[in-house]
CSV table of C-alpha atoms and ligand atoms in Angstrom, one decimal:
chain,number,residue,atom,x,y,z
A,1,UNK,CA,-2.2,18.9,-11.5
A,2,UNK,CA,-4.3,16.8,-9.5
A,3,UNK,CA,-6.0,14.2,-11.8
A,4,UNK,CA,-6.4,11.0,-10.3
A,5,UNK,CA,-5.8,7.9,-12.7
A,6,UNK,CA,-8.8,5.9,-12.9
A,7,UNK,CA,-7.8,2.2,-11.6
A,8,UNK,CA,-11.3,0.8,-12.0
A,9,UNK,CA,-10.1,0.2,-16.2
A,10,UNK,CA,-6.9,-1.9,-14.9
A,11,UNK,CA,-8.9,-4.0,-12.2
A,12,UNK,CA,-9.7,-7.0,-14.6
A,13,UNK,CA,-6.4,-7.4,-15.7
A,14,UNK,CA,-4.3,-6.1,-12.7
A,15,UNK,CA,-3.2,-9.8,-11.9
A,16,UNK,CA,-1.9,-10.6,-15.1
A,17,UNK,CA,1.4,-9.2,-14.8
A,18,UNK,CA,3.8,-11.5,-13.1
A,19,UNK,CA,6.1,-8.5,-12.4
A,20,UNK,CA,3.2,-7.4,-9.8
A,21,UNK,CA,2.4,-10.8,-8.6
A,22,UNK,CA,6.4,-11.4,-7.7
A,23,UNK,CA,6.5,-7.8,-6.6
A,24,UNK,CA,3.8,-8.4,-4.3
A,25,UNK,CA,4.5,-11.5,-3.2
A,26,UNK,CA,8.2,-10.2,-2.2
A,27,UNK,CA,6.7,-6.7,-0.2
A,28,UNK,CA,4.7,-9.3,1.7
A,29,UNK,CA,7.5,-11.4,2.6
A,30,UNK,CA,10.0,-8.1,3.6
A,31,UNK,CA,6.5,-7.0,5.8
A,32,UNK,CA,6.2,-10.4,7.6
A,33,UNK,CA,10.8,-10.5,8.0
A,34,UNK,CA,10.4,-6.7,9.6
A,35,UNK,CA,7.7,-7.3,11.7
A,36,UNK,CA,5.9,-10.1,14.2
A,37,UNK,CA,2.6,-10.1,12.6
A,38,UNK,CA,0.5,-12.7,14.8
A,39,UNK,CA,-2.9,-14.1,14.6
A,40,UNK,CA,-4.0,-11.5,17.5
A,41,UNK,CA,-3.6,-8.6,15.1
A,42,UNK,CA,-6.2,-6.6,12.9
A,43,UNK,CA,-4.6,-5.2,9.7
A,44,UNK,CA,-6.1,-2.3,6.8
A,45,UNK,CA,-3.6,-2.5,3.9
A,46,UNK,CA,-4.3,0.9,2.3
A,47,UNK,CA,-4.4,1.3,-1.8
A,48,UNK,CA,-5.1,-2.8,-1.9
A,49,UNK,CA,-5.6,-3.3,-5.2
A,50,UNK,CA,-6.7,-6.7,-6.1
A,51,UNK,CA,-5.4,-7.7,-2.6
A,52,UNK,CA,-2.3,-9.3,-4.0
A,53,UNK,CA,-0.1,-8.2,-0.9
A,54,UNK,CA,-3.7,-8.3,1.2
A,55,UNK,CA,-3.7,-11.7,0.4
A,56,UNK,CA,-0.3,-12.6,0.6
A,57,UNK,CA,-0.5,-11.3,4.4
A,58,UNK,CA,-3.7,-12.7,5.2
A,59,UNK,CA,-2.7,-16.1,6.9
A,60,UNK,CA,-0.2,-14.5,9.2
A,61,UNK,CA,-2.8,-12.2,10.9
A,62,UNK,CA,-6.0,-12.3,12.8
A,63,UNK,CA,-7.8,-10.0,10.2
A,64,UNK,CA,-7.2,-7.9,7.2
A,65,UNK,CA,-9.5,-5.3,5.4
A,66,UNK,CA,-8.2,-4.3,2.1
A,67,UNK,CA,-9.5,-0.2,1.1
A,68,UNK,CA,-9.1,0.9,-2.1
A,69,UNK,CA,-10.9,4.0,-3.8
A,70,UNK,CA,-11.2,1.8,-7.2
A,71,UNK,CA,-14.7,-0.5,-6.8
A,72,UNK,CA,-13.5,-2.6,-9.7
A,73,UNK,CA,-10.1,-3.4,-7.4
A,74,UNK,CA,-12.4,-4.1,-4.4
A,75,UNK,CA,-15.0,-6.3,-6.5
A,76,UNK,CA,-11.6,-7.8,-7.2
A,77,UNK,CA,-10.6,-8.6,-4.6
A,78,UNK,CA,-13.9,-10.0,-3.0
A,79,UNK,CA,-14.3,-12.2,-5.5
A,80,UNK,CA,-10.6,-14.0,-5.1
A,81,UNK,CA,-11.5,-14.1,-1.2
A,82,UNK,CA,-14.8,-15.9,-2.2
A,83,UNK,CA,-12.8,-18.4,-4.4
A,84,UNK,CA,-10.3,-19.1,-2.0
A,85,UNK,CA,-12.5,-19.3,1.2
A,86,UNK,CA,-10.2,-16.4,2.7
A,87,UNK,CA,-13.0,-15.7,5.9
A,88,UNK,CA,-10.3,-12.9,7.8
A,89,UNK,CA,-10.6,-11.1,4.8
A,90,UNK,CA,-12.6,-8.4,3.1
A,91,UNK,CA,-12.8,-5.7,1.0
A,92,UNK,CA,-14.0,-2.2,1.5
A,93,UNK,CA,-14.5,0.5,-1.2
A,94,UNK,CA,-13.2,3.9,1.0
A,95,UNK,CA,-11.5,6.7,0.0
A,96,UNK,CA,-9.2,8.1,2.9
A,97,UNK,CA,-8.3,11.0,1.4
A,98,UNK,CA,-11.6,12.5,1.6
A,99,UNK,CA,-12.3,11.4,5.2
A,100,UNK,CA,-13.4,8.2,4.6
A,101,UNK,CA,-13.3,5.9,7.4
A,102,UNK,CA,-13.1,1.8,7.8
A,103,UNK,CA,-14.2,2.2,11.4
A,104,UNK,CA,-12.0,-0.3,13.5
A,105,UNK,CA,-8.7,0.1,14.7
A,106,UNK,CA,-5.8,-1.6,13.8
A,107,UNK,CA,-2.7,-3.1,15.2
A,108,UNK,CA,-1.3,-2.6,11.7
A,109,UNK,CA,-1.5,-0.8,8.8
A,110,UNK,CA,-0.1,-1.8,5.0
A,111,UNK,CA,0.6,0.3,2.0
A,112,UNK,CA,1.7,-1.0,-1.5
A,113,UNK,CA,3.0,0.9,-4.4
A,114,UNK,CA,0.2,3.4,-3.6
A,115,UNK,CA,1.7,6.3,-1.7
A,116,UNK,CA,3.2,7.9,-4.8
A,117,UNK,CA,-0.5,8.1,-6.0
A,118,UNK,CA,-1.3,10.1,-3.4
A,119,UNK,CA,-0.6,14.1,-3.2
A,120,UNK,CA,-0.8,15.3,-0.2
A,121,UNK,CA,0.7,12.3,2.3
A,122,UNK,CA,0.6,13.9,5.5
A,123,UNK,CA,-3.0,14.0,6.4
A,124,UNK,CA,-3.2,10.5,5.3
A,125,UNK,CA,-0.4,9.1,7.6
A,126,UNK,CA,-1.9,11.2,10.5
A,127,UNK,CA,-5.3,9.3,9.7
A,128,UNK,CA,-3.2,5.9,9.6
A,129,UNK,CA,-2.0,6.7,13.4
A,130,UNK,CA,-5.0,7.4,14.3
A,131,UNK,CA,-6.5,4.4,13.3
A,132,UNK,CA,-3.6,2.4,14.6
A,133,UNK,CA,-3.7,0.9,18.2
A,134,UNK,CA,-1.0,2.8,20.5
A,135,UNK,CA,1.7,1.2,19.3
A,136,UNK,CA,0.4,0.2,16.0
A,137,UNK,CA,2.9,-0.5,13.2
A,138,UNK,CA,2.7,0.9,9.9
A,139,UNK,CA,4.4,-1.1,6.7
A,140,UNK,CA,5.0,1.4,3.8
A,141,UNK,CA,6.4,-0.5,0.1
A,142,UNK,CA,6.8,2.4,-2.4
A,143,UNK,CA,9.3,2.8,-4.9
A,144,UNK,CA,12.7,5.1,-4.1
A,145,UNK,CA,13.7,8.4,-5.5
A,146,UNK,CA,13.3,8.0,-9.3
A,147,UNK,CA,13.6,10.3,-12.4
A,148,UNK,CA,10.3,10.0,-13.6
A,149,UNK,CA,10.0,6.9,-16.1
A,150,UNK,CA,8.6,4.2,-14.0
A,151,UNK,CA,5.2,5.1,-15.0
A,152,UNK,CA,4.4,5.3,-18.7
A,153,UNK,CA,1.1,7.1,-18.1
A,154,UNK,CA,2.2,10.1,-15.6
A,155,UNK,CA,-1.7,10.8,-15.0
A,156,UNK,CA,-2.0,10.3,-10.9
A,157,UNK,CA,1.2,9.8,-10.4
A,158,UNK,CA,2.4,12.7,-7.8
A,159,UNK,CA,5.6,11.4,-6.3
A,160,UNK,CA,8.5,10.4,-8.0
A,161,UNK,CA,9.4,7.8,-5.8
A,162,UNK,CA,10.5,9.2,-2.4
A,163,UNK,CA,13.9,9.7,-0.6
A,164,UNK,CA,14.5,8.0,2.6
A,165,UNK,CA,14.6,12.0,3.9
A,166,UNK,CA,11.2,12.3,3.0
A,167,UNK,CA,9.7,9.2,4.9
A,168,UNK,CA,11.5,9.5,7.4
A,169,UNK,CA,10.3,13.1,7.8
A,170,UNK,CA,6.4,12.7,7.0
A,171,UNK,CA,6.6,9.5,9.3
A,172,UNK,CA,8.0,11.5,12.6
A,173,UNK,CA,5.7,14.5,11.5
A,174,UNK,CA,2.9,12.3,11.5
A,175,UNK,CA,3.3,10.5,15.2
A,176,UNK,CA,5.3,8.0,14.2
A,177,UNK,CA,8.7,6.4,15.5
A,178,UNK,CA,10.7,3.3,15.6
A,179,UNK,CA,11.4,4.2,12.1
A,180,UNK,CA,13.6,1.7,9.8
A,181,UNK,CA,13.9,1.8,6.4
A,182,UNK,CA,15.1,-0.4,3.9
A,183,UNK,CA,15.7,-1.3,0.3
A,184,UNK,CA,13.3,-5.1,-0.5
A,185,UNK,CA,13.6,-5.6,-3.8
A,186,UNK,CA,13.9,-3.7,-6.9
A,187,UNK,CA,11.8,-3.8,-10.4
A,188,UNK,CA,12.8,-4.2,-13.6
A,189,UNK,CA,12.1,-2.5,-17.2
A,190,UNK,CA,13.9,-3.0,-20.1
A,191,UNK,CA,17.2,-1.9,-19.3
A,192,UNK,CA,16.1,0.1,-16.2
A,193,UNK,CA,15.7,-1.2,-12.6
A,194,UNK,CA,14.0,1.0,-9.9
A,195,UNK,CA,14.6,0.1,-6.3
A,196,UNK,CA,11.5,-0.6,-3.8
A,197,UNK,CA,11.6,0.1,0.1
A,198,UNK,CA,9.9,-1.0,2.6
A,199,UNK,CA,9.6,1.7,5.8
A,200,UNK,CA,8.7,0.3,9.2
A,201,UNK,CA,7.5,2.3,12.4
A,202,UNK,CA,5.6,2.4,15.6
A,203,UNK,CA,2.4,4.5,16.3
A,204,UNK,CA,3.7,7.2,19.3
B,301,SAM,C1,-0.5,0.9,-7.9
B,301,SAM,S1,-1.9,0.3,-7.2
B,301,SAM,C2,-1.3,-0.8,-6.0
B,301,SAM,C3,-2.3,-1.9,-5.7
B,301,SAM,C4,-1.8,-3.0,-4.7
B,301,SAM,N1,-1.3,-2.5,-3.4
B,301,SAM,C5,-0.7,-3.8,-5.3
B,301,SAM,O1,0.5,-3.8,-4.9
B,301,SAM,O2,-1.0,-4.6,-6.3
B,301,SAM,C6,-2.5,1.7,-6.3
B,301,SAM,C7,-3.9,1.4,-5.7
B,301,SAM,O3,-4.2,2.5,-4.8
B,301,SAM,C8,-5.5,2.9,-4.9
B,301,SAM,N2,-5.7,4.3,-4.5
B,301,SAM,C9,-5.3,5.4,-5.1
B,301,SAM,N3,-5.7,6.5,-4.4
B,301,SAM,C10,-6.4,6.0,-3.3
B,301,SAM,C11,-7.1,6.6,-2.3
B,301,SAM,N4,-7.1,8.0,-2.1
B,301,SAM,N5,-7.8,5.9,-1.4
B,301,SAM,C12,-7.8,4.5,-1.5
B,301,SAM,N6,-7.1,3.9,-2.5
B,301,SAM,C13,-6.4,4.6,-3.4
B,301,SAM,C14,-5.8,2.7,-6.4
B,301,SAM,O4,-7.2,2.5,-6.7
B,301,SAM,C15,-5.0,1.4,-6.7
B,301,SAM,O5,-5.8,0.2,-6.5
């Protein structure tokens, strides 16, 4: 099954949800405690939502252009870098998975909670090396291995959760290395609590 979930009907009220906020807020943190982001470096955070984590990362870099599929997410996020005068920031309406483009290069590149919406991962981390800088660092939050019941609605939802295996192995396969992995936080629902990682690594 490869039906995508349509994130344009969430956009309004993506920001609403303090678990997302905090969530963000914390993936941002564990990027900028793994890595020396600096004001000389360009950043794409892939699958940006709103831009909570885009946003979040903004002041500790020289730029950062937020892609996301969903127009409503982009218009989103525009609108919040309007407000809040954000000028190394912009949002871009690109799809990557059909061969989309942003057309810079990067000296680092972000993903949020987005890879498990994603089927076939590969070709998308070969794209993110190939957009990075020699040397480039790629900053992957996802959640770990789970059994199925993060997500209410399964629609677009193609990964549950991955192993550390599994990164590690798409990472390496993809050109990248320098890899380090580890658990940043965890979410909670109900009575359930589902771990989030954060995977580092350099562009070969
Ligand atoms: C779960 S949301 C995460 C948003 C944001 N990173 C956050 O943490 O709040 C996943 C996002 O990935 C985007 N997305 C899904 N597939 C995509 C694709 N092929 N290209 C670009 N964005 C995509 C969706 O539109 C959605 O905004």
């Amino acid at each position: 099954m490869t039906e995508r979930r349509d994130f344009d009907v969430a956009a309004a009220e993506w920001d609403e949800k303090p678990r997302r906020v905090k969530l963000a807020q914390e993936i941002a943190d564990a990027i900028s405690e793994a890595l020396p982001l600096s004001q000389t470096w360009d950043a794409m955070d892939f699958g940006c939502g709103t831009g909570l984590v885009t946003l979040n990362l903004a002041p500790r870099l020289g730029s950062i252009v937020g892609v996301d599929s969903s127009l409503k997410m982009v218009e989103r996020l525009n609108a919040k870098v309007v407000e809040l005068g954000c000028a190394n920031t912009r949002g871009v309406r690109l799809d990557l998975e059909r061969g989309e483009l942003p057309g810079g290069r990067y000296h680092l590149i972000t993903s949020a909670m987005t890879m498990h919406h994603i089927p076939e991962l590969a070709p998308l981390l070969t794209a993110f090396r190939n957009l990075l800088h020699p040397g480039g660092r790629i900053a992957l939050a996802d959640l770990e291995a789970e059994d199925g019941s993060f997500h209410e609605n399964p629609v677009g939802v193609f990964h549950q959760g991955f192993s550390r295996e599994q990164i590690t192995q798409l990472l390496s396969q993809s050109g990248f290395s320098d890899i380090a992995i580890s658990t940043v936080t965890e979410v909670t629902k109900g009575e359930a609590s589902y771990p989030v990682f954060l995977a580092t690594a350099t562009a070969s």
